């Protein structure tokens, strides 16, 4: 591996006066380093980030734990002073791309740097910056997931030629667009569906307004993502509605399968993933399955059988919002709720989701999708995963107007191609067990790009291996190890 590059060359520090822990202590008139009664180098370094330890054999020292400048004044040579500081090294720093499609599509970079290493002394705050850009002409994968319960019949009629029209409009925004299709109703079991024998083949049996429909199903994957939009139209035209018993639908089962069955759906790594969820009613949530005797929680895995149908529909409960959010984030999927009622207040609970109001017959579905896409592309929001408990992070966003926004990790109203930056202050609050190394990830919602951060802790003293690292009682001979 190449030598790490110094942080000062590639990562800007926060635009604020640098912290000087020693100056803070001196201005307060206190010397907490000496008052702490540290009996070892490690204890000394944990008292305060301004404290240093002298490992030199000098009986003239009243305290081995003191401010660095005080130890030097008392004759401790610099090479014997233990005074670690937090440092940052950039390990991978490929430049940002300007365009998402074309020959260099698979080398698209939307965040820099990509990998850094932090070496943290507890209490010693340090900072780094990262930049994010929504590149132009980035590929888009759109999976249309439709509620095919009986109340959506007029919507199905409307979208039978959706593929052609949607591809034309999306072609104005990206030169690389693919479209897929899936449908859902609900669990084919009581009390969610009609289970009497006469309803098994035709749950609309005896329903005067619409006497014929297909058997109830949970989720059915119909068309993998493709650039052949005629295939989309053909498959949609083959579909027929079904019927369930209660008002809520099994849409969350379907969303989760569409998110985690990556190979079956055909999600590309180098593309925006849009999952359009079209329905006219609220979904069942976790624990609702217990009404039908389903006590096994959803396992978050793909369960499509050879017929591309959800095989665990009548075996597991509905997924929870937390599980749904986790899997959408894990697979970089933007979820667009296209709903006929303002009942979906999930955007605050599931990052990367938007809600658009669908006309009763879905006539506005194309405008809705374009509006949602433009909304998604106009903002950048950072998330942190695998955040170590003993590390504190604080963010400052600098958006298109160039003004720092402390406490913010989101920029909105962006134009495609604009670059925004985020300053991240990081501080270790303590020392984990010896030998512990941590990693965490910072990434924009819905992006495949991420910043991987490796962390080690400066909690051990190098003097342990060769010289005095603890206080030895008077009248005891010093021993060099």
Short mmCIF file of C-alpha atoms in Angstrom, two decimals:
data_model
loop_
_atom_site.label_atom_id
_atom_site.label_comp_id
_atom_site.label_asym_id
_atom_site.label_seq_id
_atom_site.Cartn_x
_atom_site.Cartn_y
_atom_site.Cartn_z
CA UNK A 1 0.00 0.00 0.00
CA UNK A 2 1.21 3.51 -0.74
CA UNK A 3 2.38 5.64 2.14
CA UNK A 4 -0.47 7.59 3.69
CA UNK A 5 -0.59 11.22 2.62
CA UNK A 6 -0.54 13.89 5.23
CA UNK A 7 -3.86 15.35 6.21
CA UNK A 8 -2.75 18.94 5.70
CA UNK A 9 -2.31 18.39 1.96
CA UNK A 10 -5.76 17.05 1.17
CA UNK A 11 -8.09 17.60 4.09
CA UNK A 12 -8.83 21.11 5.30
CA UNK A 13 -9.20 21.73 8.99
CA UNK A 14 -12.19 23.54 10.44
CA UNK A 15 -12.21 27.27 9.83
CA UNK A 16 -12.09 28.05 13.55
CA UNK A 17 -9.23 28.89 15.93
CA UNK A 18 -7.34 25.69 16.77
CA UNK A 19 -7.72 24.32 20.25
CA UNK A 20 -4.74 24.64 22.56
CA UNK A 21 -5.45 22.53 25.66
CA UNK A 22 -2.32 23.71 27.46
CA UNK A 23 -3.21 27.37 26.91
CA UNK A 24 -6.69 26.67 28.25
CA UNK A 25 -5.24 25.26 31.45
CA UNK A 26 -2.74 28.07 31.89
CA UNK A 27 -5.39 30.73 31.41
CA UNK A 28 -7.48 29.10 34.11
CA UNK A 29 -4.63 29.28 36.60
CA UNK A 30 -4.84 25.55 37.32
CA UNK A 31 -2.41 22.74 36.60
CA UNK A 32 -4.65 19.73 36.59
CA UNK A 33 -1.78 17.55 35.37
CA UNK A 34 0.10 17.83 38.68
CA UNK A 35 -3.00 17.81 40.87
CA UNK A 36 -4.15 14.54 39.37
CA UNK A 37 -1.54 12.46 41.27
CA UNK A 38 -0.91 10.23 38.25
CA UNK A 39 1.25 7.22 39.08
CA UNK A 40 1.83 6.05 35.52
CA UNK A 41 2.23 7.42 32.03
CA UNK A 42 -1.16 6.10 30.94
CA UNK A 43 -2.92 7.68 33.92
CA UNK A 44 -1.20 10.98 33.17
CA UNK A 45 -2.29 11.09 29.53
CA UNK A 46 -5.90 10.39 30.49
CA UNK A 47 -6.10 13.33 32.91
CA UNK A 48 -6.23 15.98 30.17
CA UNK A 49 -5.04 16.24 26.54
CA UNK A 50 -2.51 18.92 27.60
CA UNK A 51 -0.71 16.61 30.03
CA UNK A 52 2.65 15.05 29.17
CA UNK A 53 4.84 12.46 30.89
CA UNK A 54 8.61 12.53 31.34
CA UNK A 55 10.22 9.10 31.11
CA UNK A 56 13.76 10.36 31.76
CA UNK A 57 15.72 9.29 34.87
CA UNK A 58 15.84 12.64 36.66
CA UNK A 59 15.30 12.77 40.41
CA UNK A 60 14.98 16.55 40.20
CA UNK A 61 11.50 16.21 38.71
CA UNK A 62 8.83 16.92 41.32
CA UNK A 63 6.25 15.36 39.03
CA UNK A 64 6.64 13.32 35.89
CA UNK A 65 3.13 14.36 34.82
CA UNK A 66 2.96 18.04 33.88
CA UNK A 67 2.46 20.42 30.99
CA UNK A 68 4.94 19.72 28.21
CA UNK A 69 6.61 23.13 28.49
CA UNK A 70 7.04 22.71 32.25
CA UNK A 71 8.76 19.35 31.82
CA UNK A 72 11.15 20.88 29.28
CA UNK A 73 11.95 23.78 31.62
CA UNK A 74 12.83 21.27 34.34
CA UNK A 75 15.34 19.54 32.11
CA UNK A 76 13.38 16.67 30.59
CA UNK A 77 14.76 16.10 27.11
CA UNK A 78 12.15 16.13 24.29
CA UNK A 79 12.94 12.53 23.29
CA UNK A 80 11.82 11.34 26.72
CA UNK A 81 8.53 13.24 26.74
CA UNK A 82 5.34 11.29 26.04
CA UNK A 83 2.90 13.77 24.50
CA UNK A 84 0.78 12.13 21.77
CA UNK A 85 -1.61 14.20 19.68
CA UNK A 86 -4.54 13.11 17.55
CA UNK A 87 -3.58 12.73 13.89
CA UNK A 88 -5.31 12.07 10.57
CA UNK A 89 -3.92 10.32 7.49
CA UNK A 90 -5.67 10.19 4.12
CA UNK A 91 -5.37 6.72 2.58
CA UNK A 92 -7.46 7.16 -0.60
CA UNK A 93 -8.35 10.46 -2.19
CA UNK A 94 -9.54 10.02 -5.79
CA UNK A 95 -10.84 13.27 -7.34
CA UNK A 96 -14.56 13.92 -7.79
CA UNK A 97 -16.11 13.04 -11.14
CA UNK A 98 -18.02 15.50 -13.30
CA UNK A 99 -20.23 13.06 -15.23
CA UNK A 100 -21.96 9.81 -14.32
CA UNK A 101 -22.47 8.05 -17.66
CA UNK A 102 -20.18 7.26 -20.56
CA UNK A 103 -16.88 5.31 -20.82
CA UNK A 104 -15.78 6.21 -17.27
CA UNK A 105 -19.11 5.26 -15.71
CA UNK A 106 -17.66 2.59 -13.43
CA UNK A 107 -15.07 4.97 -11.98
CA UNK A 108 -17.55 7.63 -10.90
CA UNK A 109 -16.56 9.32 -7.62
CA UNK A 110 -19.04 11.52 -5.74
CA UNK A 111 -17.30 11.81 -2.35
CA UNK A 112 -13.70 12.60 -1.40
CA UNK A 113 -11.65 11.44 0.36
CA UNK A 114 -12.72 7.79 0.30
CA UNK A 115 -10.59 6.35 3.14
CA UNK A 116 -8.90 7.98 6.09
CA UNK A 117 -7.21 6.82 9.28
CA UNK A 118 -7.60 8.53 12.67
CA UNK A 119 -5.22 8.08 15.57
CA UNK A 120 -7.00 9.62 18.55
CA UNK A 121 -5.80 10.65 21.97
CA UNK A 122 -8.78 10.81 24.35
CA UNK A 123 -9.97 14.38 24.81
CA UNK A 124 -7.80 15.75 21.99
CA UNK A 125 -10.23 16.95 19.33
CA UNK A 126 -9.24 16.92 15.67
CA UNK A 127 -11.11 17.62 12.43
CA UNK A 128 -11.26 16.67 8.77
CA UNK A 129 -13.31 17.71 5.74
CA UNK A 130 -15.08 15.82 3.00
CA UNK A 131 -16.65 16.94 -0.26
CA UNK A 132 -19.74 15.59 -2.01
CA UNK A 133 -20.94 16.21 -5.56
CA UNK A 134 -24.15 15.14 -7.33
CA UNK A 135 -22.59 14.39 -10.72
CA UNK A 136 -24.37 15.03 -14.00
CA UNK A 137 -26.01 12.28 -16.08
CA UNK A 138 -25.82 9.58 -13.42
CA UNK A 139 -27.52 6.25 -14.32
CA UNK A 140 -30.98 5.63 -12.82
CA UNK A 141 -32.69 2.33 -11.95
CA UNK A 142 -36.42 2.74 -11.24
CA UNK A 143 -38.51 -0.12 -9.89
CA UNK A 144 -42.27 0.49 -9.97
CA UNK A 145 -43.97 -1.40 -7.14
CA UNK A 146 -47.74 -1.30 -7.49
CA UNK A 147 -50.63 -2.17 -5.22
CA UNK A 148 -52.89 -4.48 -7.25
CA UNK A 149 -55.73 -4.67 -4.76
CA UNK A 150 -59.18 -4.14 -6.25
CA UNK A 151 -59.36 -0.44 -5.36
CA UNK A 152 -56.37 0.24 -7.66
CA UNK A 153 -58.06 -1.04 -10.86
CA UNK A 154 -58.39 2.41 -12.44
CA UNK A 155 -54.73 3.13 -11.63
CA UNK A 156 -53.65 -0.07 -13.40
CA UNK A 157 -55.56 0.98 -16.51
CA UNK A 158 -53.78 4.35 -16.45
CA UNK A 159 -50.21 3.02 -16.27
CA UNK A 160 -50.48 0.40 -19.03
CA UNK A 161 -48.33 2.60 -21.29
CA UNK A 162 -46.35 4.25 -18.51
CA UNK A 163 -43.00 2.81 -19.61
CA UNK A 164 -42.75 4.71 -22.89
CA UNK A 165 -43.82 8.06 -21.47
CA UNK A 166 -41.67 7.75 -18.35
CA UNK A 167 -38.59 6.78 -20.38
CA UNK A 168 -39.08 9.86 -22.58
CA UNK A 169 -39.20 12.18 -19.57
CA UNK A 170 -36.34 10.49 -17.70
CA UNK A 171 -34.29 10.61 -20.90
CA UNK A 172 -34.16 14.38 -20.44
CA UNK A 173 -32.42 13.84 -17.08
CA UNK A 174 -30.15 10.85 -17.73
CA UNK A 175 -28.91 8.97 -20.77
CA UNK A 176 -28.86 5.68 -18.85
CA UNK A 177 -32.30 4.71 -17.53
CA UNK A 178 -33.74 1.30 -16.67
CA UNK A 179 -37.23 0.34 -15.53
CA UNK A 180 -38.65 -2.65 -13.63
CA UNK A 181 -42.02 -3.71 -12.25
CA UNK A 182 -43.46 -5.62 -9.30
CA UNK A 183 -46.83 -5.86 -7.57
CA UNK A 184 -48.34 -6.75 -4.21
CA UNK A 185 -51.66 -7.25 -2.42
CA UNK A 186 -51.40 -8.84 1.05
CA UNK A 187 -50.83 -12.08 2.92
CA UNK A 188 -53.18 -14.77 1.62
CA UNK A 189 -54.43 -15.80 5.06
CA UNK A 190 -57.08 -14.80 7.56
CA UNK A 191 -57.81 -12.12 8.68
CA UNK A 192 -55.99 -10.25 5.88
CA UNK A 193 -57.64 -12.03 2.94
CA UNK A 194 -60.70 -14.09 2.08
CA UNK A 195 -59.76 -17.71 2.85
CA UNK A 196 -63.00 -19.64 2.30
CA UNK A 197 -62.60 -22.26 -0.48
CA UNK A 198 -64.85 -20.37 -2.90
CA UNK A 199 -62.49 -17.36 -2.74
CA UNK A 200 -59.18 -19.17 -3.26
CA UNK A 201 -59.16 -19.00 -7.06
CA UNK A 202 -61.30 -15.88 -7.31
CA UNK A 203 -61.45 -13.65 -4.22
CA UNK A 204 -63.89 -11.39 -6.11
CA UNK A 205 -66.44 -14.20 -6.29
CA UNK A 206 -69.88 -12.72 -5.61
CA UNK A 207 -68.66 -9.13 -5.78
CA UNK A 208 -71.11 -7.51 -8.21
CA UNK A 209 -69.02 -4.49 -9.19
CA UNK A 210 -66.07 -6.62 -10.27
CA UNK A 211 -66.81 -10.37 -10.16
CA UNK A 212 -63.47 -11.73 -11.47
CA UNK A 213 -59.93 -11.25 -10.19
CA UNK A 214 -56.73 -13.27 -9.61
CA UNK A 215 -55.90 -15.09 -6.34
CA UNK A 216 -54.50 -12.98 -3.52
CA UNK A 217 -50.69 -12.86 -3.32
CA UNK A 218 -48.11 -11.16 -1.11
CA UNK A 219 -45.44 -9.83 -3.51
CA UNK A 220 -44.68 -10.78 -7.09
CA UNK A 221 -41.55 -9.66 -8.96
CA UNK A 222 -42.63 -9.33 -12.58
CA UNK A 223 -39.95 -7.52 -14.60
CA UNK A 224 -36.27 -7.09 -13.74
CA UNK A 225 -34.74 -3.70 -14.45
CA UNK A 226 -34.30 -3.21 -18.19
CA UNK A 227 -33.77 -0.45 -20.73
CA UNK A 228 -36.37 -2.08 -23.01
CA UNK A 229 -39.38 -0.03 -21.94
CA UNK A 230 -41.70 -1.94 -24.31
CA UNK A 231 -41.22 -4.95 -22.04
CA UNK A 232 -42.53 -2.86 -19.14
CA UNK A 233 -45.66 -1.95 -21.09
CA UNK A 234 -46.21 -5.57 -22.13
CA UNK A 235 -45.95 -6.90 -18.58
CA UNK A 236 -48.18 -4.20 -17.10
CA UNK A 237 -50.86 -4.91 -19.70
CA UNK A 238 -50.94 -8.56 -18.60
CA UNK A 239 -51.69 -7.72 -14.98
CA UNK A 240 -55.04 -8.15 -13.24
CA UNK A 241 -56.11 -6.89 -9.85
CA UNK A 242 -56.84 -9.05 -6.82
CA UNK A 243 -58.71 -8.55 -3.55
CA UNK A 244 -57.86 -8.56 0.14
CA UNK A 245 -60.12 -8.31 3.15
CA UNK A 246 -58.96 -5.44 5.37
CA UNK A 247 -58.03 -1.89 4.39
CA UNK A 248 -54.27 -1.99 5.12
CA UNK A 249 -52.08 -3.61 2.47
CA UNK A 250 -48.97 -5.82 2.56
CA UNK A 251 -46.79 -3.24 0.88
CA UNK A 252 -43.97 -3.28 3.42
CA UNK A 253 -43.38 -6.98 2.72
CA UNK A 254 -43.02 -6.03 -0.95
CA UNK A 255 -40.73 -3.05 -0.33
CA UNK A 256 -38.34 -5.14 1.71
CA UNK A 257 -38.16 -7.89 -0.93
CA UNK A 258 -37.58 -5.31 -3.67
CA UNK A 259 -34.74 -3.85 -1.61
CA UNK A 260 -32.88 -7.02 -0.60
CA UNK A 261 -33.40 -9.25 -3.67
CA UNK A 262 -30.68 -7.34 -5.51
CA UNK A 263 -29.79 -9.91 -8.16
CA UNK A 264 -33.40 -10.75 -8.97
CA UNK A 265 -34.44 -7.09 -9.28
CA UNK A 266 -31.22 -6.20 -11.11
CA UNK A 267 -30.08 -3.17 -9.11
CA UNK A 268 -26.80 -1.84 -10.55
CA UNK A 269 -24.00 -0.73 -8.27
CA UNK A 270 -23.34 2.39 -10.35
CA UNK A 271 -26.85 3.88 -10.46
CA UNK A 272 -29.39 5.76 -8.40
CA UNK A 273 -31.93 3.29 -7.05
CA UNK A 274 -35.50 4.64 -7.08
CA UNK A 275 -38.27 2.47 -5.65
CA UNK A 276 -41.70 3.91 -6.48
CA UNK A 277 -44.36 2.54 -4.13
CA UNK A 278 -47.85 3.20 -5.52
CA UNK A 279 -50.84 2.50 -3.27
CA UNK A 280 -54.13 3.96 -2.05
CA UNK A 281 -54.03 2.80 1.56
CA UNK A 282 -51.85 2.39 4.64
CA UNK A 283 -49.53 -0.61 5.11
CA UNK A 284 -49.50 -3.31 7.72
CA UNK A 285 -46.60 -2.97 10.17
CA UNK A 286 -44.61 -5.34 12.37
CA UNK A 287 -46.79 -7.17 14.96
CA UNK A 288 -49.87 -6.97 12.72
CA UNK A 289 -48.95 -10.47 11.58
CA UNK A 290 -49.79 -11.80 15.03
CA UNK A 291 -53.45 -11.31 14.16
CA UNK A 292 -52.94 -14.24 11.79
CA UNK A 293 -50.72 -16.22 14.16
CA UNK A 294 -47.40 -15.09 12.63
CA UNK A 295 -45.05 -14.67 15.59
CA UNK A 296 -41.74 -15.03 13.73
CA UNK A 297 -40.23 -11.56 13.12
CA UNK A 298 -39.10 -10.76 9.61
CA UNK A 299 -35.49 -11.83 9.05
CA UNK A 300 -34.70 -9.12 6.48
CA UNK A 301 -33.70 -11.62 3.78
CA UNK A 302 -34.76 -12.31 0.21
CA UNK A 303 -37.43 -15.00 -0.10
CA UNK A 304 -38.35 -15.18 -3.79
CA UNK A 305 -39.18 -18.63 -5.13
CA UNK A 306 -38.77 -19.96 -8.67
CA UNK A 307 -41.92 -18.10 -9.71
CA UNK A 308 -40.50 -14.81 -8.35
CA UNK A 309 -43.13 -14.72 -5.62
CA UNK A 310 -42.54 -13.94 -1.94
CA UNK A 311 -42.46 -17.42 -0.42
CA UNK A 312 -42.41 -16.35 3.26
CA UNK A 313 -45.56 -14.24 3.07
CA UNK A 314 -47.56 -16.57 5.33
CA UNK A 315 -44.58 -17.60 7.48
CA UNK A 316 -43.20 -14.33 8.86
CA UNK A 317 -44.57 -11.12 10.31
CA UNK A 318 -44.52 -7.83 8.41
CA UNK A 319 -41.20 -5.93 8.66
CA UNK A 320 -40.76 -3.07 11.11
CA UNK A 321 -40.00 0.50 10.08
CA UNK A 322 -36.52 0.11 11.58
CA UNK A 323 -35.77 -3.00 9.52
CA UNK A 324 -37.17 -1.39 6.40
CA UNK A 325 -35.03 1.73 6.88
CA UNK A 326 -31.94 -0.39 7.53
CA UNK A 327 -32.33 -2.44 4.35
CA UNK A 328 -33.15 0.56 2.16
CA UNK A 329 -30.03 2.35 3.43
CA UNK A 330 -27.91 -0.77 3.11
CA UNK A 331 -28.86 -1.07 -0.56
CA UNK A 332 -28.80 2.68 -1.34
CA UNK A 333 -32.45 2.90 -2.28
CA UNK A 334 -34.55 6.06 -2.41
CA UNK A 335 -38.14 5.17 -1.57
CA UNK A 336 -40.85 7.29 -3.20
CA UNK A 337 -44.30 6.92 -1.65
CA UNK A 338 -46.81 7.62 -4.43
CA UNK A 339 -50.01 7.62 -2.40
CA UNK A 340 -53.56 8.86 -2.85
CA UNK A 341 -53.93 9.93 0.78
CA UNK A 342 -51.77 11.98 3.11
CA UNK A 343 -51.39 9.07 5.49
CA UNK A 344 -47.71 8.29 4.98
CA UNK A 345 -45.77 10.22 7.58
CA UNK A 346 -42.71 7.99 7.38
CA UNK A 347 -40.16 10.39 5.90
CA UNK A 348 -38.80 11.34 9.32
CA UNK A 349 -38.47 7.68 10.31
CA UNK A 350 -36.92 6.32 7.11
CA UNK A 351 -34.06 8.45 5.67
CA UNK A 352 -34.09 8.86 1.90
CA UNK A 353 -37.87 8.71 1.50
CA UNK A 354 -40.21 11.20 -0.14
CA UNK A 355 -44.00 11.33 -0.28
CA UNK A 356 -45.90 12.49 -3.35
CA UNK A 357 -49.70 12.61 -3.67
CA UNK A 358 -51.05 10.41 -6.45
CA UNK A 359 -54.27 11.24 -8.27
CA UNK A 360 -57.07 8.74 -7.72
CA UNK A 361 -56.42 7.24 -11.17
CA UNK A 362 -52.61 7.77 -11.19
CA UNK A 363 -52.80 10.26 -14.10
CA UNK A 364 -50.08 12.41 -12.52
CA UNK A 365 -47.66 9.55 -11.87
CA UNK A 366 -45.00 10.73 -14.36
CA UNK A 367 -44.97 14.29 -13.01
CA UNK A 368 -44.85 12.81 -9.52
CA UNK A 369 -41.80 10.65 -10.29
CA UNK A 370 -39.95 13.50 -12.02
CA UNK A 371 -40.67 15.83 -9.08
CA UNK A 372 -39.45 13.23 -6.58
CA UNK A 373 -36.30 12.57 -8.62
CA UNK A 374 -35.49 16.28 -8.83
CA UNK A 375 -36.08 16.61 -5.10
CA UNK A 376 -33.70 13.73 -4.38
CA UNK A 377 -31.03 15.16 -6.67
CA UNK A 378 -31.28 18.60 -5.09
CA UNK A 379 -30.01 17.59 -1.65
CA UNK A 380 -27.16 15.83 0.10
CA UNK A 381 -27.56 14.41 3.60
CA UNK A 382 -24.84 12.52 5.48
CA UNK A 383 -25.43 9.45 7.62
CA UNK A 384 -23.03 7.63 9.94
CA UNK A 385 -23.06 3.85 10.32
CA UNK A 386 -21.23 1.71 12.91
CA UNK A 387 -20.57 4.81 15.01
CA UNK A 388 -18.31 3.82 17.97
CA UNK A 389 -19.91 4.75 21.29
CA UNK A 390 -16.73 6.29 22.71
CA UNK A 391 -16.26 8.71 19.79
CA UNK A 392 -18.17 11.98 19.45
CA UNK A 393 -18.77 13.54 16.04
CA UNK A 394 -20.01 17.01 15.18
CA UNK A 395 -20.71 18.31 11.67
CA UNK A 396 -20.55 21.70 9.98
CA UNK A 397 -22.06 21.92 6.50
CA UNK A 398 -20.86 24.43 3.91
CA UNK A 399 -23.46 24.49 1.15
CA UNK A 400 -23.64 26.33 -2.17
CA UNK A 401 -23.68 29.80 -0.55
CA UNK A 402 -20.33 29.14 1.16
CA UNK A 403 -21.60 29.88 4.67
CA UNK A 404 -20.69 27.37 7.43
CA UNK A 405 -23.71 25.85 9.20
CA UNK A 406 -22.56 24.32 12.52
CA UNK A 407 -24.59 21.32 13.60
CA UNK A 408 -25.88 20.59 10.07
CA UNK A 409 -25.08 17.55 7.97
CA UNK A 410 -27.45 18.34 5.09
CA UNK A 411 -27.52 20.71 2.10
CA UNK A 412 -30.65 21.38 0.02
CA UNK A 413 -31.69 23.33 -3.10
CA UNK A 414 -28.59 22.17 -4.96
CA UNK A 415 -28.10 22.13 -8.70
CA UNK A 416 -26.74 18.97 -10.29
CA UNK A 417 -22.96 19.26 -10.52
CA UNK A 418 -22.54 21.52 -7.48
CA UNK A 419 -20.07 20.52 -4.77
CA UNK A 420 -20.69 20.91 -1.05
CA UNK A 421 -18.35 20.26 1.86
CA UNK A 422 -18.70 19.07 5.43
CA UNK A 423 -16.27 19.61 8.29
CA UNK A 424 -16.27 16.83 10.86
CA UNK A 425 -14.89 17.29 14.38
CA UNK A 426 -14.01 14.05 16.09
CA UNK A 427 -12.98 13.30 19.66
CA UNK A 428 -12.40 10.08 21.61
CA UNK A 429 -14.01 10.20 25.04
CA UNK A 430 -12.00 7.36 26.53
CA UNK A 431 -9.84 4.32 25.93
CA UNK A 432 -11.39 1.03 24.85
CA UNK A 433 -9.77 -2.29 25.83
CA UNK A 434 -6.16 -2.53 24.64
CA UNK A 435 -5.80 -3.58 21.01
CA UNK A 436 -9.27 -2.37 20.03
CA UNK A 437 -9.52 -0.82 16.56
CA UNK A 438 -12.74 0.72 15.31
CA UNK A 439 -14.14 1.57 11.89
CA UNK A 440 -17.16 3.61 10.88
CA UNK A 441 -18.61 4.95 7.65
CA UNK A 442 -19.90 8.35 6.55
CA UNK A 443 -22.01 8.38 3.40
CA UNK A 444 -24.65 10.51 1.70
CA UNK A 445 -28.14 8.99 1.82
CA UNK A 446 -28.78 6.88 -1.29
CA UNK A 447 -25.20 7.08 -2.61
CA UNK A 448 -22.97 4.06 -3.12
CA UNK A 449 -19.99 6.32 -2.39
CA UNK A 450 -18.77 6.45 1.19
CA UNK A 451 -15.93 7.60 3.41
CA UNK A 452 -14.46 4.73 5.41
CA UNK A 453 -12.83 5.84 8.66
CA UNK A 454 -10.41 3.58 10.56
CA UNK A 455 -9.69 4.52 14.17
CA UNK A 456 -6.96 3.55 16.59
CA UNK A 457 -6.41 5.02 20.05
CA UNK A 458 -3.30 6.61 21.51
CA UNK A 459 -3.75 5.20 24.99
CA UNK A 460 -0.46 3.33 25.44
CA UNK A 461 2.90 4.92 26.14
CA UNK A 462 5.95 3.92 24.11
CA UNK A 463 8.07 4.14 27.26
CA UNK A 464 6.49 0.88 28.46
CA UNK A 465 8.96 -0.97 26.26
CA UNK A 466 12.19 0.71 27.23
CA UNK A 467 12.21 3.12 30.16
CA UNK A 468 10.30 4.62 33.12
CA UNK A 469 6.55 4.66 32.61
CA UNK A 470 5.44 4.79 36.22
CA UNK A 471 6.45 6.48 39.47
CA UNK A 472 9.06 4.49 41.43
CA UNK A 473 9.21 5.07 45.21
CA UNK A 474 12.19 6.90 46.64
CA UNK A 475 15.18 4.79 47.80
CA UNK A 476 14.39 2.33 45.02
CA UNK A 477 16.94 1.82 42.31
CA UNK A 478 15.73 2.69 38.79
CA UNK A 479 15.72 -0.25 36.43
CA UNK A 480 15.74 0.22 32.67
CA UNK A 481 13.71 -2.46 30.90
#
